[in-house]
Short mmCIF file of C-alpha atoms in Angstrom, two decimals:
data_model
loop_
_atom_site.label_atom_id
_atom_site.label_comp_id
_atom_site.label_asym_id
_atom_site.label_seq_id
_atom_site.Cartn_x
_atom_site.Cartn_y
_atom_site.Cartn_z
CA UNK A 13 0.00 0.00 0.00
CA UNK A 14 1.20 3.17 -0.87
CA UNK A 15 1.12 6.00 2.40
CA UNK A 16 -0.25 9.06 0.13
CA UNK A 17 1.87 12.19 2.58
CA UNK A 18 5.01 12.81 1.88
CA UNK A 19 8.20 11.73 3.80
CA UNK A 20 11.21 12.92 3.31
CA UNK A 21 13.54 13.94 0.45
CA UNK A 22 15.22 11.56 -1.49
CA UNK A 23 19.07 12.46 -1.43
CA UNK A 24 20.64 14.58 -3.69
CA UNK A 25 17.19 15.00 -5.58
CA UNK A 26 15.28 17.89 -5.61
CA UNK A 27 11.76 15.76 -5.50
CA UNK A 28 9.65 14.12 -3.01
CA UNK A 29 9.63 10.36 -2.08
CA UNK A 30 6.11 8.32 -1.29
CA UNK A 31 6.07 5.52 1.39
CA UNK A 32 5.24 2.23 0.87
CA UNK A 33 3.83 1.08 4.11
CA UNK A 34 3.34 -2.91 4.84
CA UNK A 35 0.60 -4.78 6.71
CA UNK A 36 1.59 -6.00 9.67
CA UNK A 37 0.58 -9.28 9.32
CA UNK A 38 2.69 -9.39 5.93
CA UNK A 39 6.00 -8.74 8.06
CA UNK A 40 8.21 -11.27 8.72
CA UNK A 41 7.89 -12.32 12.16
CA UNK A 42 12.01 -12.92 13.05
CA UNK A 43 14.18 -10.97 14.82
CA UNK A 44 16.88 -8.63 12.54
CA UNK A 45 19.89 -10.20 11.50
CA UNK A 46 18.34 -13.87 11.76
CA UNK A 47 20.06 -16.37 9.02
CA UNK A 48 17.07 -16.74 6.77
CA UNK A 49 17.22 -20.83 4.84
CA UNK A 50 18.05 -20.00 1.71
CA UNK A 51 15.93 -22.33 -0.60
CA UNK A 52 15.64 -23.35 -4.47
CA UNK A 53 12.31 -21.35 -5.28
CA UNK A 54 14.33 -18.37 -4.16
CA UNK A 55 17.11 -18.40 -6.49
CA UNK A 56 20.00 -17.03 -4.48
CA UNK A 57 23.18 -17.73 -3.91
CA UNK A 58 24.14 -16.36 -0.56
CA UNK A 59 22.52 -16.95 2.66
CA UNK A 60 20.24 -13.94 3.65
CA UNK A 61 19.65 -11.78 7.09
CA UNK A 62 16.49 -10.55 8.02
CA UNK A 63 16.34 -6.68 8.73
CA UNK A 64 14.15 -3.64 9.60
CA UNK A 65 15.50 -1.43 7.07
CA UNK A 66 13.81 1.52 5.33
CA UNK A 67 15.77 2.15 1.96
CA UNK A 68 14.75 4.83 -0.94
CA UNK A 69 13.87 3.18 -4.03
CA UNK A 70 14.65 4.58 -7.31
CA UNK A 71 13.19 2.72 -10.19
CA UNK A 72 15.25 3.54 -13.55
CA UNK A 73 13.55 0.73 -15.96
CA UNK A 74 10.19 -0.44 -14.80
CA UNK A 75 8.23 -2.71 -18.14
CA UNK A 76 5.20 -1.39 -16.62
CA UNK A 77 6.19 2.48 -16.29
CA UNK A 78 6.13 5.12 -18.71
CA UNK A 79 7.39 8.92 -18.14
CA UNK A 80 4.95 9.85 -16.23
CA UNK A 81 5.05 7.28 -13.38
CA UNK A 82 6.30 8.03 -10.03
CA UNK A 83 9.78 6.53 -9.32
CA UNK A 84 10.99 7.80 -5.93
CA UNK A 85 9.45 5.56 -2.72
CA UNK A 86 10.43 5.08 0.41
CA UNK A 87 9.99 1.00 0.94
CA UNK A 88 10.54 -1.44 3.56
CA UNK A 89 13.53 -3.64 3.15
CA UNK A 90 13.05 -7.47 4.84
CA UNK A 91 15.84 -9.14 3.88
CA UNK A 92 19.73 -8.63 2.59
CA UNK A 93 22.35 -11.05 1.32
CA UNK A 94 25.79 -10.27 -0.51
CA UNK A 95 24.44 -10.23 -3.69
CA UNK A 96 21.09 -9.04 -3.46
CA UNK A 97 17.62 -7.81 -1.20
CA UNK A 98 14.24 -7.96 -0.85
CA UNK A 99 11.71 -4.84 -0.18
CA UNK A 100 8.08 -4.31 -0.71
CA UNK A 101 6.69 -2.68 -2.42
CA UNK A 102 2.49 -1.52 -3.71
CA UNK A 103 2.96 -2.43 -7.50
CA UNK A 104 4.50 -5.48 -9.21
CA UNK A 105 7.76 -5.09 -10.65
CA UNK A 106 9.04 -7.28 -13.45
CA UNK A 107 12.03 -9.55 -14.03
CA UNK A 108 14.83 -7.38 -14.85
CA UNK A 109 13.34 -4.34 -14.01
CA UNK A 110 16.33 -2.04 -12.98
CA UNK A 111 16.50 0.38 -9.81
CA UNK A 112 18.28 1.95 -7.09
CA UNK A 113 17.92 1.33 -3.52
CA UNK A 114 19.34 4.00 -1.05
CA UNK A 115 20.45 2.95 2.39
CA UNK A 116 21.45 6.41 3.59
CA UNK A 117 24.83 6.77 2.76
CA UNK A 118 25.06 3.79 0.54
CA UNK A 119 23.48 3.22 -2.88
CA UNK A 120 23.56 -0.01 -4.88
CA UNK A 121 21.97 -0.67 -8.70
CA UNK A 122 19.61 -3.73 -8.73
CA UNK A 123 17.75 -5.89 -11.14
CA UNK A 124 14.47 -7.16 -10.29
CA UNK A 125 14.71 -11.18 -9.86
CA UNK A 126 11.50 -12.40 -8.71
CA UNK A 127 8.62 -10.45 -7.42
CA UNK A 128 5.27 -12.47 -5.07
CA UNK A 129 2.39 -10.63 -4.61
CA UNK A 130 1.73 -11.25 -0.98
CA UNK A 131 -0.77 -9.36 -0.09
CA UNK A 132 -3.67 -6.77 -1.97
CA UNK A 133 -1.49 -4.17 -3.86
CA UNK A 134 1.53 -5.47 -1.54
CA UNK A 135 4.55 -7.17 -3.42
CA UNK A 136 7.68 -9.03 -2.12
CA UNK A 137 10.44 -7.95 -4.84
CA UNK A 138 13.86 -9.97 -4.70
CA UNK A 139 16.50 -7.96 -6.37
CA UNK A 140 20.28 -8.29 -7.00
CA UNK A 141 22.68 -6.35 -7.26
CA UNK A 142 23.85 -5.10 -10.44
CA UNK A 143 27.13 -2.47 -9.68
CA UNK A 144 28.82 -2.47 -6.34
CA UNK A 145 30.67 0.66 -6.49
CA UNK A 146 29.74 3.98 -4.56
CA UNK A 147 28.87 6.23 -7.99
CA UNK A 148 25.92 4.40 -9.03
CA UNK A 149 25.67 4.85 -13.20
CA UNK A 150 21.52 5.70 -13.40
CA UNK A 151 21.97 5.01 -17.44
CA UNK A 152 19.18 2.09 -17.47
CA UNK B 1 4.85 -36.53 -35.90
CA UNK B 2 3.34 -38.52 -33.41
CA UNK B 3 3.81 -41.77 -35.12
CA UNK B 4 6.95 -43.26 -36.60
CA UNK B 5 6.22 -45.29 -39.73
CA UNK B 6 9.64 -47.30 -41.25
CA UNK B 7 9.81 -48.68 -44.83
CA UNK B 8 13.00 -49.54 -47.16
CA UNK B 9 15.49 -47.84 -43.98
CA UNK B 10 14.04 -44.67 -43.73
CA UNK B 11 11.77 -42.81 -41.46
CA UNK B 12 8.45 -41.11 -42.77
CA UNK B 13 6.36 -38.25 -42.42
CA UNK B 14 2.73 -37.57 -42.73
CA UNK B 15 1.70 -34.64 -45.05
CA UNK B 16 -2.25 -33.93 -44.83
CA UNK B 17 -3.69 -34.31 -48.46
CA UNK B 18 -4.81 -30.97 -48.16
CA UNK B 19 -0.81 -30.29 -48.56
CA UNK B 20 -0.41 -32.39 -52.01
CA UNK B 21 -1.14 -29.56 -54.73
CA UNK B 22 1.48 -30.70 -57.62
CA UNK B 23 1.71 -27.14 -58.85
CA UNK B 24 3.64 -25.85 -55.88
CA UNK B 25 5.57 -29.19 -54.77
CA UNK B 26 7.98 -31.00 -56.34
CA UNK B 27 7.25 -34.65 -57.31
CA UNK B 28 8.51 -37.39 -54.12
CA UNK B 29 7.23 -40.90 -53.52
CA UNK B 30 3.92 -41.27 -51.39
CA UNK B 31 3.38 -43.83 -49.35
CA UNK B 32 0.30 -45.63 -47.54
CA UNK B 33 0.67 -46.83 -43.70
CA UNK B 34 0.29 -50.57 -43.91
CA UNK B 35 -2.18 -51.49 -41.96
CA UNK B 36 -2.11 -52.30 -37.97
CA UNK B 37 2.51 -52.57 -38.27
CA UNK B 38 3.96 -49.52 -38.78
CA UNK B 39 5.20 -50.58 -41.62
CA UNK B 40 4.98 -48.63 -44.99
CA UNK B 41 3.88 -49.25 -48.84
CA UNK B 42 4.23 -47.13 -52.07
CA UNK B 43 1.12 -45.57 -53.11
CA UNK B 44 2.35 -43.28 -56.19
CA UNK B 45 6.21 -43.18 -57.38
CA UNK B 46 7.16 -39.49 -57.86
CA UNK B 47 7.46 -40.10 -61.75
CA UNK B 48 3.26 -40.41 -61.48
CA UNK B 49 1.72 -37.32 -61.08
CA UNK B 50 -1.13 -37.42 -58.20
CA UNK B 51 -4.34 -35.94 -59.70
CA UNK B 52 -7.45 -34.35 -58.16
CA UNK B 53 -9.37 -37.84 -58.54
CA UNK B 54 -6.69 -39.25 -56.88
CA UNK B 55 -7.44 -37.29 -53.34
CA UNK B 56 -10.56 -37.64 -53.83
CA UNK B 57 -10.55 -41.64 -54.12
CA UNK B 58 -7.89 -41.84 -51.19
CA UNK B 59 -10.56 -39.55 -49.10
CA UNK B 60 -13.50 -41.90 -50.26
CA UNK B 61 -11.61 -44.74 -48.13
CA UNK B 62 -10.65 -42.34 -44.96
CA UNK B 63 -7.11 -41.60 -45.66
CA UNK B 64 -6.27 -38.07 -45.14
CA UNK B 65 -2.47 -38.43 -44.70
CA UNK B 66 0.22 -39.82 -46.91
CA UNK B 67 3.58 -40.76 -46.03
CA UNK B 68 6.35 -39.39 -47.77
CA UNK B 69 10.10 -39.76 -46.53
CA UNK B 70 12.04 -37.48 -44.09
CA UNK B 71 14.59 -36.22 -46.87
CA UNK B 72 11.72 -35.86 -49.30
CA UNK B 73 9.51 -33.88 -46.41
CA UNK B 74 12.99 -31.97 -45.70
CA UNK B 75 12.71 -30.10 -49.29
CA UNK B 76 8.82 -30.05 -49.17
CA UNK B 77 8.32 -28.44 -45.59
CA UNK B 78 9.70 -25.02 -46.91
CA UNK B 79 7.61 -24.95 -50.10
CA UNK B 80 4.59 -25.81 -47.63
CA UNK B 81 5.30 -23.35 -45.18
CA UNK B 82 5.93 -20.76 -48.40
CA UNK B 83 2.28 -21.74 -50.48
CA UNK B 84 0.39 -21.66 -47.03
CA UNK B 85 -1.80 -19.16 -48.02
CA UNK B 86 -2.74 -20.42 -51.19
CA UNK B 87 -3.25 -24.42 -49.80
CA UNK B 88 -5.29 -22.88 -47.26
CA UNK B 89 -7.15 -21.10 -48.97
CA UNK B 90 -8.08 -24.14 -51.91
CA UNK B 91 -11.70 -25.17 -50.80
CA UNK B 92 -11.97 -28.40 -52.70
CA UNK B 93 -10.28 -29.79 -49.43
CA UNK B 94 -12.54 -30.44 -46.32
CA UNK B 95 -12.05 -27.52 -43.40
CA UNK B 96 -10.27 -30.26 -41.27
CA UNK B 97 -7.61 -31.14 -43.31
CA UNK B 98 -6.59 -27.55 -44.05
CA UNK B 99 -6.42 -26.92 -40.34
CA UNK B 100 -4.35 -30.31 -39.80
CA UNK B 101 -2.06 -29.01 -42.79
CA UNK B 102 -1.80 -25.47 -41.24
CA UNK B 103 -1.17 -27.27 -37.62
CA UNK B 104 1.92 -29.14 -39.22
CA UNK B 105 3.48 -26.37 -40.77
CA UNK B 106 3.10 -24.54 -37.68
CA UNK B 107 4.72 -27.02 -35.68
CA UNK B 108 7.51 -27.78 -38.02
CA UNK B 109 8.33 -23.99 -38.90
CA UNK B 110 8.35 -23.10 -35.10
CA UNK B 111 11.00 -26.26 -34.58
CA UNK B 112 12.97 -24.81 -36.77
CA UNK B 113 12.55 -20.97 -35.57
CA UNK B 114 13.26 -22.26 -31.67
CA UNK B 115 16.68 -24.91 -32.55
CA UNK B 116 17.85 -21.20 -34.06
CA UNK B 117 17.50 -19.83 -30.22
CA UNK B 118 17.50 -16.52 -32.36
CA UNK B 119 14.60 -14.67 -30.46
CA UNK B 120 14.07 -12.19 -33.37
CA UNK B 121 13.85 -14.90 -35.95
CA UNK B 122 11.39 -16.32 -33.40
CA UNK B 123 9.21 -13.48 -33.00
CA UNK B 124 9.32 -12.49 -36.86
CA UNK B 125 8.30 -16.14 -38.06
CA UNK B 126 5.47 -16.30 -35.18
CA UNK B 127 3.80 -12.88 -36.87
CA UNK B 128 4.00 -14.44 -40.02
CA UNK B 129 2.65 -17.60 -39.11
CA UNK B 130 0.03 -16.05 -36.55
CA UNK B 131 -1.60 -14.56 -39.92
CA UNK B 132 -2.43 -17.82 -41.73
CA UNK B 133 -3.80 -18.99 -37.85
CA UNK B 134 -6.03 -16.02 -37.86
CA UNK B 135 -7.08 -16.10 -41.57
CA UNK B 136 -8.44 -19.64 -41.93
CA UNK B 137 -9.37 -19.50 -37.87
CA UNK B 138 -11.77 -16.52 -38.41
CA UNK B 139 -13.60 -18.15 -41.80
CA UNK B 140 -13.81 -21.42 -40.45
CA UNK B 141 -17.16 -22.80 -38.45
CA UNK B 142 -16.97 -24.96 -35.17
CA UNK B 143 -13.30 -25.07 -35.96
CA UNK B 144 -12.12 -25.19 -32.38
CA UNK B 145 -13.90 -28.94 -32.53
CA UNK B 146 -11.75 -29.44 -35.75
CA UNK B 147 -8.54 -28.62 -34.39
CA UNK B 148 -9.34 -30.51 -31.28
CA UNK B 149 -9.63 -33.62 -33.49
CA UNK B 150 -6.66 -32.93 -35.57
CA UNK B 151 -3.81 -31.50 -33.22
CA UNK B 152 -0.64 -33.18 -32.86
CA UNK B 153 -0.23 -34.01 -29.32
CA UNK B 154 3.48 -35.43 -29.10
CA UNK B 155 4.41 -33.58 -25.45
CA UNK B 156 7.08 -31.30 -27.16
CA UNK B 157 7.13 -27.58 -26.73
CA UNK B 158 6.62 -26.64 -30.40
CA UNK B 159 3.51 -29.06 -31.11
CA UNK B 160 2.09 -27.61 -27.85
CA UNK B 161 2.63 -24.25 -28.74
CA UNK B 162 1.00 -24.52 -32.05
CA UNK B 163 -1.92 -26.33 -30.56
CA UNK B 164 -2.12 -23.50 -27.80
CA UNK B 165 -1.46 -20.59 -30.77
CA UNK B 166 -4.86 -22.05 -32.52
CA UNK B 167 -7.29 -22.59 -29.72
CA UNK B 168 -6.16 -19.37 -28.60
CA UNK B 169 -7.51 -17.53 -31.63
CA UNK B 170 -10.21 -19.25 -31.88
CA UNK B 171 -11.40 -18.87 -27.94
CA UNK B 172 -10.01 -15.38 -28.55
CA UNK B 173 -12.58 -14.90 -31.52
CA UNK B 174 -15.39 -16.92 -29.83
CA UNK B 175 -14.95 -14.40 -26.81
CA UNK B 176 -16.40 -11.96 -29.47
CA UNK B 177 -12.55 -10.32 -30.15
CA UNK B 178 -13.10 -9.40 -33.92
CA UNK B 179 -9.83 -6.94 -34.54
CA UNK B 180 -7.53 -9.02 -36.51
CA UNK B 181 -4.27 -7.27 -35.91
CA UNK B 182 -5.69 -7.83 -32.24
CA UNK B 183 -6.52 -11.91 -32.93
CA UNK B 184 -2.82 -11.89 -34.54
CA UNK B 185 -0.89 -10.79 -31.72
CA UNK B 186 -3.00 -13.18 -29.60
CA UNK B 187 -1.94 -16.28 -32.14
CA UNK B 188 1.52 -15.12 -32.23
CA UNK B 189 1.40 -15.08 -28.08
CA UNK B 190 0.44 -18.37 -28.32
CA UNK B 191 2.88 -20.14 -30.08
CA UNK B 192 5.54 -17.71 -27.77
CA UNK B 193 4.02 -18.65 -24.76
CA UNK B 194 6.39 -20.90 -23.56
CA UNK B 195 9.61 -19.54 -25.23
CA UNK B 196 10.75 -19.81 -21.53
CA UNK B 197 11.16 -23.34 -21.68
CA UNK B 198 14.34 -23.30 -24.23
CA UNK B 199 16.64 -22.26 -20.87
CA UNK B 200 14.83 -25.73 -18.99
CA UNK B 201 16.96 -28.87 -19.54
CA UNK B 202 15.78 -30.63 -22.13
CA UNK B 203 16.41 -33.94 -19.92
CA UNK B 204 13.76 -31.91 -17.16
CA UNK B 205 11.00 -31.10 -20.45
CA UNK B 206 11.27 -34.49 -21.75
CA UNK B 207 11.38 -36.82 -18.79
CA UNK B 208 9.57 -39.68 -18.84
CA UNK B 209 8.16 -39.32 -15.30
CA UNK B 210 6.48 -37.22 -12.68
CA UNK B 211 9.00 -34.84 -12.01
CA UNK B 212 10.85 -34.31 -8.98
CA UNK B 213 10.21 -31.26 -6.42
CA UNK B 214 13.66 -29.82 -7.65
CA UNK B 215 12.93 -30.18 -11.21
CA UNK B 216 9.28 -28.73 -11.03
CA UNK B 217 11.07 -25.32 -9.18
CA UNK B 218 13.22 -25.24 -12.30
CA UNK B 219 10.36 -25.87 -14.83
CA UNK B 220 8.62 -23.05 -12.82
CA UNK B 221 11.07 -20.60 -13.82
CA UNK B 222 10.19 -20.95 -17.31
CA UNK B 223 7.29 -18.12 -17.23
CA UNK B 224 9.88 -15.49 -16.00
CA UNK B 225 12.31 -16.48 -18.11
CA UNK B 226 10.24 -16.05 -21.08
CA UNK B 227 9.19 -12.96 -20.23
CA UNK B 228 12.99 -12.02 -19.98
CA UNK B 229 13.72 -13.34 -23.25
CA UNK B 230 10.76 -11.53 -24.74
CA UNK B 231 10.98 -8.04 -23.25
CA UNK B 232 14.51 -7.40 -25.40
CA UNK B 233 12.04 -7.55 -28.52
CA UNK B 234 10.49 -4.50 -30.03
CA UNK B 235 8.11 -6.60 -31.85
CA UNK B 236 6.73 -8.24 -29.13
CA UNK B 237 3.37 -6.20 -27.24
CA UNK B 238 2.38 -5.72 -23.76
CA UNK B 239 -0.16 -8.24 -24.17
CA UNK B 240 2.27 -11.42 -25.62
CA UNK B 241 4.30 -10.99 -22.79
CA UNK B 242 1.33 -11.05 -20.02
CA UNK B 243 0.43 -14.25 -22.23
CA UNK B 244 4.16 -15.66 -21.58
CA UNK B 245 4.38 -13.96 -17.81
CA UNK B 246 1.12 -15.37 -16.58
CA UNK B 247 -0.24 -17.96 -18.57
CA UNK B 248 0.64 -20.01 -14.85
CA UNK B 249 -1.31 -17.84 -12.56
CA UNK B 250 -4.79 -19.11 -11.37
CA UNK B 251 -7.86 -16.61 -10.54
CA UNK B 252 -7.14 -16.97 -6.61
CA UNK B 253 -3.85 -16.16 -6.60
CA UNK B 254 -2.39 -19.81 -5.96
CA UNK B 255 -0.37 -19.79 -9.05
CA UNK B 256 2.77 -18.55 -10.20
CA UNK B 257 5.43 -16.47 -10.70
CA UNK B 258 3.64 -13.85 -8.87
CA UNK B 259 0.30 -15.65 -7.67
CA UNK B 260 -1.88 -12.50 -8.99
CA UNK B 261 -5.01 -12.34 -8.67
CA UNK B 262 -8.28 -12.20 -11.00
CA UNK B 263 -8.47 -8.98 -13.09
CA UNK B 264 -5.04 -8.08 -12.39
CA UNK B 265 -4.10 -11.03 -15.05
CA UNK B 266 -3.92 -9.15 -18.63
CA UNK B 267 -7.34 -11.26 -20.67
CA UNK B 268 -4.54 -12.57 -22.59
CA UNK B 269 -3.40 -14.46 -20.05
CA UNK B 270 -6.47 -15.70 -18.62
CA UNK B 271 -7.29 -17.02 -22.36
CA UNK B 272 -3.96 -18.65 -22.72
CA UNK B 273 -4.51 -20.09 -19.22
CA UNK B 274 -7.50 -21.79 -19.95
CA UNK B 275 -5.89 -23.16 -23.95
CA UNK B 276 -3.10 -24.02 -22.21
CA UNK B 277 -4.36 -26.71 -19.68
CA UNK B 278 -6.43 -28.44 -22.79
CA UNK B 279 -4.17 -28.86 -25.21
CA UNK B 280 -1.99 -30.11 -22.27
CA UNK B 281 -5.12 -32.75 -20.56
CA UNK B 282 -5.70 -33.73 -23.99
CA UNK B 283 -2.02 -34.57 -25.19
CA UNK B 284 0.27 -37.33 -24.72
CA UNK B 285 2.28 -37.37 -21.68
CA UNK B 286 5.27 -40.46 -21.00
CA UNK B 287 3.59 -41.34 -17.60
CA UNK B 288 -0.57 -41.11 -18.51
CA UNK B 289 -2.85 -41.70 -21.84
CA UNK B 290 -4.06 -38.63 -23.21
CA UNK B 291 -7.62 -36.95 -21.55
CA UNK B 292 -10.30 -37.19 -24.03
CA UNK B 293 -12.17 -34.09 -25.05
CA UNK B 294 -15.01 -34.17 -22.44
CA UNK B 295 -12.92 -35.80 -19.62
CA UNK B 296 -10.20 -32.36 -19.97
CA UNK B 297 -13.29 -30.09 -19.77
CA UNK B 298 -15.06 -32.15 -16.76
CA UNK B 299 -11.67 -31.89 -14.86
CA UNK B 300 -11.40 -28.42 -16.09
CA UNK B 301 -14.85 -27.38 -14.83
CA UNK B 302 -13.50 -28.54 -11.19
CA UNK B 303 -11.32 -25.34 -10.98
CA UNK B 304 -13.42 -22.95 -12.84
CA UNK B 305 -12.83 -19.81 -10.79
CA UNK B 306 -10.28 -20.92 -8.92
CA UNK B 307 -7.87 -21.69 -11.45
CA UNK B 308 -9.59 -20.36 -14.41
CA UNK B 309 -11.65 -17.77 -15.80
CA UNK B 310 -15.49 -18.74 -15.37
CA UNK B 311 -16.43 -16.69 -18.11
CA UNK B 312 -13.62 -17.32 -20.07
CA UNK B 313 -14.04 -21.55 -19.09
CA UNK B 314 -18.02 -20.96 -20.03
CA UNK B 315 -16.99 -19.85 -23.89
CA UNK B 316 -14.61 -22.40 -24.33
CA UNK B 317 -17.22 -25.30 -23.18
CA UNK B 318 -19.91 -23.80 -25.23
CA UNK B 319 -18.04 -24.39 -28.36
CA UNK B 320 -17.39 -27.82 -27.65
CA UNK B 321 -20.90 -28.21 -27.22
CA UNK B 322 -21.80 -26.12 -30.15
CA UNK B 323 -19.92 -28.10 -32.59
CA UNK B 324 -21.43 -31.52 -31.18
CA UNK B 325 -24.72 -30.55 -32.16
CA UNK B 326 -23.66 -29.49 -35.28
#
């Protein structure tokens, strides 16, 4: 679900970010840094820790998007691993889908991997991570 | 091919009658099925023309197939697929037989596009095919109960595709979807539908068993992997790659990749969700006999609104039931 007032600015931008706020009975119910199993259906590679992280989103290619769509949110982040996270967010995003996630003073460039609707307008989006260095390049 | 006939060393391939016009093929050796071996005979040597009266005669006794060999049917398939128009459009053969000739060509033309893992080959012959689907599909009557009687169903990914690009169509155009550039892009959805499946082992696709839980997860990537592969192409619309996306989601969310619900699944989808599941019931599968006609729909009808479309389900049936009374 998307939280309609605005929170904050996003860094360095001169815009406006929108919150994506979660259920509460869509939140994991572990305590942060907990070694989550890391399983087939979820594709990854590295184990993953749950967290109670708030991260700007940035969404540079979304299939679904065109110019006009907002891009800047403010979304909940579950879950990290080495080479990628997981967030929710209130619309589907598709496989490859590229974005930036913001965790205050560090940025990363992700690719959409997998995305679960989990609850109405509520997605689970697994991402990894696409450029590891500080100066994020936002050419899509 | 479902069925592999032998004779003098070689293999052989069926070619619907509706295929032999001696003005656009060159002359091969036809050849009969002997019957109950599967075992071959010559019919006509390639120095003896076949005639009109010939067809006719052969479909006087129920044949509507000849044999001819796989190096003959190697230098005929591309004349076939080039004259499709034209052979489908020659009434003097029965409605049926077009459809089964237009089904082959299909299947054979997309084998070829897919073993070229060239996706922009793929898309481009899938338009051009989707045309000739949408052509004879929108002149023909009760032909979803035609192509129901004459689809291949050999469990490979091209057969099923062209089975699922047809019934697609024709749902799509029973559904009351008259725009043909819109019908075109549905045909051409259907036979991409599962493009996903080329990055599956082939030893997962083609096992000859219930597959494992491991194996299903990786089989299950196949709808996002399409949709990868698809999204590079200009060609390819919004709507094809909702059809390749979520052709695996069910109306209450239990499917996947996502597990969407209801209207949030493009109509697309929802049709190629419900063609899908036939053609798959009713075809051959290693480990079960293939689901006859009303047996797919009853089990069908089990998960209409759950898994399918009721409206969507509804159509389909009422054609089935349409073309029995006919």
């Amino acid at each position: 679900m998307l939280e309609k007032q605005f929170s904050g600015r996003f860094q360095g931008m001169n815009t406006f970010t929108q919150r994506v706020v979660v259920p509460d009975y869509v939140k994991h119910k572990v305590p942060d840094g907990t070694v989550l199993p890391a399983t087939m259906k979820d594709s990854r590679r590295f184990a993953r820790r749950s967290c109670d992280l708030t991260a700007h989103l940035e969404i540079l290619t979304g299939w679904m998007l065109d110019d006009e769509s907002e891009r800047l949110f403010e979304v909940p982040v579950t879950n990290i691993s080495r080479s990628g996270a997981c967030f929710f967010h209130h619309v589907q995003l598709f496989p490859d889908d590229q974005l930036i996630l913001n965790f205050g003073k560090l940025d990363r460039k992700f690719q959409v991997a997998r995305c679960r609707r989990v609850a109405d307008k509520c997605f689970e989006i697994g991402v990894h991570v696409m450029a590891s260095d500080t100066s994020v390049d936002r050419t899509p | 091919m479902s069925a592999t006939f032998i004779g003098n060393g070689s293999d052989f391939k069926l070619l619907p009658l509706a295929g032999l016009n001696p003005d656009l093929l060159p002359p091969v050796n036809l050849h009969l099925p002997a019957e109950k071996t599967s075992r071959v005979r010559l019919y006509r040597s390639a120095d003896i023309p076949i005639k009109a009266s010939d067809i006719d005669a052969l479909r006087a006794h129920g044949i509507t197939e000849l044999l001819v060999a796989s190096s003959d049917y190697e230098k005929i398939q591309p004349l076939l697929a080039a004259n499709l128009g034209t052979l489908l459009s020659d009434e003097s053969h029965p409605q049926r037989e077009r459809l089964g000739l237009l089904n082959r060509v299909v299947t054979d033309t997309l084998r070829e596009a897919f073993s070229s893992n060239n996706m922009a080959d793929i898309v481009a012959t899938t338009r051009e095919l989707a045309t000739h689907v949408v052509d004879i599909g929108i002149r023909s009557k009760n032909a979803i109960r035609d192509v129901a009687m004459i689809a291949n169903h050999d469990f490979c990914t091209f057969t099923h595709s062209a089975n699922v690009a047809s019934y697609g169509t024709l749902l799509a155009h029973a559904m009351g979807i008259r725009d043909t550039d819109e019908l075109r892009e549905i045909a051409a959805g259907g036979m991409l539908h599962d493009v996903g499946k080329l990055e599956i082992p082939n030893r997962i696709l083609s096992k000859a068993g219930r597959l494992t839980k491991e194996e299903m997860t990786v089989t299950r990537l196949h709808p996002a992997r399409g949709f990868q592969l698809l999204r590079r192409e200009q060609e390819v619309s919004r709507g094809q790659l909702m059809m390749a996306y979520q052709h695996h989601e069910w109306m209450n969310g239990d499917g996947y990749p996502v597990g969407c619900v209801g209207q949030e699944l493009h109509l697309w989808a929802r049709i190629c969700a419900v063609v899908d599941v036939f053609e798959a019931l009713t075809g051959k599968r290693p480990y079960r006999r293939p689901n006859s006609i009303s047996e797919s729909l009853t089990i069908m009808e089990r998960e209409s609104g759950t898994h399918f479309d009721e409206e969507i389900l509804r159509c389909w049936k009422s054609n089935f039931l349409e073309g029995s009374r006919a």
